[in-house]
Short mmCIF file of C-alpha atoms in Angstrom, two decimals:
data_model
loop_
_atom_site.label_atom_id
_atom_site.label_comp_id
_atom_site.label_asym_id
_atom_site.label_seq_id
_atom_site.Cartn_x
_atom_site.Cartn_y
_atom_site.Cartn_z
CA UNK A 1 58.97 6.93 55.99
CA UNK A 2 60.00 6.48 52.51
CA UNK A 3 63.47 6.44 52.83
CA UNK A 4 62.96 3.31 55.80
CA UNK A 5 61.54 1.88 52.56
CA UNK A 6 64.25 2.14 50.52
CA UNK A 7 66.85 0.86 53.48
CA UNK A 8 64.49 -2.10 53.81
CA UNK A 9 64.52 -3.25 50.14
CA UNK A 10 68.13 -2.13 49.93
CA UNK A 11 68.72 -4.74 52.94
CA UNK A 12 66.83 -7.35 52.00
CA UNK A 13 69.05 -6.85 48.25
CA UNK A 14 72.45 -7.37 49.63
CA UNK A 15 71.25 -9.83 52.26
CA UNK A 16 69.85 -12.17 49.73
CA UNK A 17 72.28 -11.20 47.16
CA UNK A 18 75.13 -12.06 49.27
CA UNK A 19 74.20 -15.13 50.26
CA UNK A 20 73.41 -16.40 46.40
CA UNK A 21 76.07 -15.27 44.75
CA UNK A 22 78.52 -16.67 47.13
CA UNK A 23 76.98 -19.49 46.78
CA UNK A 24 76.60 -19.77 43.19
CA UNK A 25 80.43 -18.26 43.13
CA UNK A 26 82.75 -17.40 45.37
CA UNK A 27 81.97 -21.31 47.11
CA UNK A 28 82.67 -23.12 43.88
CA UNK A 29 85.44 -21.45 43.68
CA UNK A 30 87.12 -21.98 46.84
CA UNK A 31 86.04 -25.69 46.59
CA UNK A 32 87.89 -25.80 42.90
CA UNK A 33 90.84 -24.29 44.62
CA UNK A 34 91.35 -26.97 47.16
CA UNK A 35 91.35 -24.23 49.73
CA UNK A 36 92.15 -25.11 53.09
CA UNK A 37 88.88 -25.79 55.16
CA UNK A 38 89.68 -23.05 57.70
CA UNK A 39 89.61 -20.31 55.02
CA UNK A 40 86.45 -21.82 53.43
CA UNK A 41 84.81 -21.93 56.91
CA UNK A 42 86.28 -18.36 57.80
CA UNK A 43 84.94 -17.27 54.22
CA UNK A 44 80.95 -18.46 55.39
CA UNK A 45 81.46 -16.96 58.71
CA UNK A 46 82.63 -13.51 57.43
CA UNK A 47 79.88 -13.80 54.90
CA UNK A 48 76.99 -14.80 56.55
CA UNK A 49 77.58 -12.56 59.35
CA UNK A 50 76.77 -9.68 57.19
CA UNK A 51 74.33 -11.11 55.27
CA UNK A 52 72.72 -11.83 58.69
CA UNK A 53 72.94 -7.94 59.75
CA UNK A 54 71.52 -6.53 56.25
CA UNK A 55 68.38 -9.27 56.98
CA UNK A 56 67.79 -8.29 60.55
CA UNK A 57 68.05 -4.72 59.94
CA UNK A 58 65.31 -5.15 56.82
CA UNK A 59 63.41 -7.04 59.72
CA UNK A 60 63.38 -4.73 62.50
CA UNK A 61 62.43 -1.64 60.19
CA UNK A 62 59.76 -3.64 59.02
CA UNK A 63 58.63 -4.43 62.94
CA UNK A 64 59.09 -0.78 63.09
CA UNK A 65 56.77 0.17 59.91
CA UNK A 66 54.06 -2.42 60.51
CA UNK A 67 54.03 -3.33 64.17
CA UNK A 68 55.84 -1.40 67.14
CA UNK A 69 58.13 1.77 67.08
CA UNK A 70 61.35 0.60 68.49
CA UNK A 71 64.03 2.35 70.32
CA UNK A 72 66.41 4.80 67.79
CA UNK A 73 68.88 3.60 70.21
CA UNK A 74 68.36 -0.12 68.11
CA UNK A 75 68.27 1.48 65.17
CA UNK A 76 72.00 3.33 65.56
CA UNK A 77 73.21 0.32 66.32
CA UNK A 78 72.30 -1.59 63.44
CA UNK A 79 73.63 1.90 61.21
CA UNK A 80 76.64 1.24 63.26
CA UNK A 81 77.18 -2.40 62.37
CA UNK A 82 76.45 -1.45 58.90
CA UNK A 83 78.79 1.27 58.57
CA UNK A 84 81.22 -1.15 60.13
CA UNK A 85 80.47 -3.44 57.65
CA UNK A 86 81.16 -0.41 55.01
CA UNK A 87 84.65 0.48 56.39
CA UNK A 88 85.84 -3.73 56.58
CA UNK A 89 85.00 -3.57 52.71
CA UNK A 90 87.03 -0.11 51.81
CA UNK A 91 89.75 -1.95 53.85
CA UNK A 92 89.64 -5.42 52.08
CA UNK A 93 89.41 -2.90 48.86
CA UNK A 94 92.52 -1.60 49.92
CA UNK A 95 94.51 -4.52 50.53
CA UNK A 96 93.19 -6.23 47.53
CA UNK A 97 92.76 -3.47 44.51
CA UNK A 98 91.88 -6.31 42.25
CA UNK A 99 88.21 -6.92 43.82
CA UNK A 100 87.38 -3.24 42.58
CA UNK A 101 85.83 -4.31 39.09
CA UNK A 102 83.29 -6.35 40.78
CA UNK A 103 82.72 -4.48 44.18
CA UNK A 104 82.19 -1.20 42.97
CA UNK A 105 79.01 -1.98 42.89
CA UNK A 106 77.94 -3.13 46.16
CA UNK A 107 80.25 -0.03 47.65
CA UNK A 108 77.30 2.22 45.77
CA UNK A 109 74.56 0.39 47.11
CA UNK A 110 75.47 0.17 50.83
CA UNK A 111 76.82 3.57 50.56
CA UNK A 112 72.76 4.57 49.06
CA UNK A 113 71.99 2.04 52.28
CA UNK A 114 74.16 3.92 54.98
CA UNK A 115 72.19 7.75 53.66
CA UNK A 116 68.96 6.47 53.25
CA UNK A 117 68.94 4.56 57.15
CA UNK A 118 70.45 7.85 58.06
CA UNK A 119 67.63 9.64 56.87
CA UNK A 120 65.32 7.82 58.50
CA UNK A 121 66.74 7.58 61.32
CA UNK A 122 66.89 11.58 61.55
CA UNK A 123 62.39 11.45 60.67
CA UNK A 124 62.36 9.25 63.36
CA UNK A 125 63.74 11.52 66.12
CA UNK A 126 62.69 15.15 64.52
CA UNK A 127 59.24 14.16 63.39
#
């Protein structure tokens, strides 16, 4: 059970955390840039969509905790959308080296996120 915990509070940190601080930075700073609005509108999309994932996984482990098991079937999905996640951010890493100073970070935590959801997933099915 614990280690549901910790994936829950884990998502609900980079779900909220990505949406405020691309607000609060990486927005301004496409708007001072005079970006093009495609790559402003392809920047929410990209980021939302993952911020979305991190929130609904934090919300269906809750469900899961409080309410209703649900299918482990669910739950690999969402690992698998996560890890997805994971691999499109070593791959942006790649491509642009210069992001590492401030997404070292986050690589940690969703890294933490992908063992602990693993975990769980594994006292879920051989409890």
């Amino acid at each position: 059970m614990s280690p549901l915990i910790i994936t829950i509070a884990t998502c609900l940190i980079l779900g909220i955390g990505h949406i405020g601080w691309g607000q609060a930075h990486t927005v301004k700073e496409l708007k001072a840039s005079n970006a093009a609005p495609v790559v402003t509108a392809s920047y929410h999309a990209c980021w939302y969509h993952i911020s979305i994932i991190f929130l609904t996984t934090a919300g269906y482990l809750l469900w899961h905790l409080l309410v209703a098991p649900v299918p482990v079937g669910h739950l690999l999905l969402l690992w698998g959308l996560i890890f997805g996640c994971y691999l499109t951010y070593w791959g942006a890493l790649i491509a642009y080296p210069q992001l590492w100073p401030i997404a070292w970070g986050q690589m940690v935590v969703i890294l933490v996120l992908l063992i602990s959801f693993g975990c769980g997933i594994y006292q879920i099915v051989y409890a």
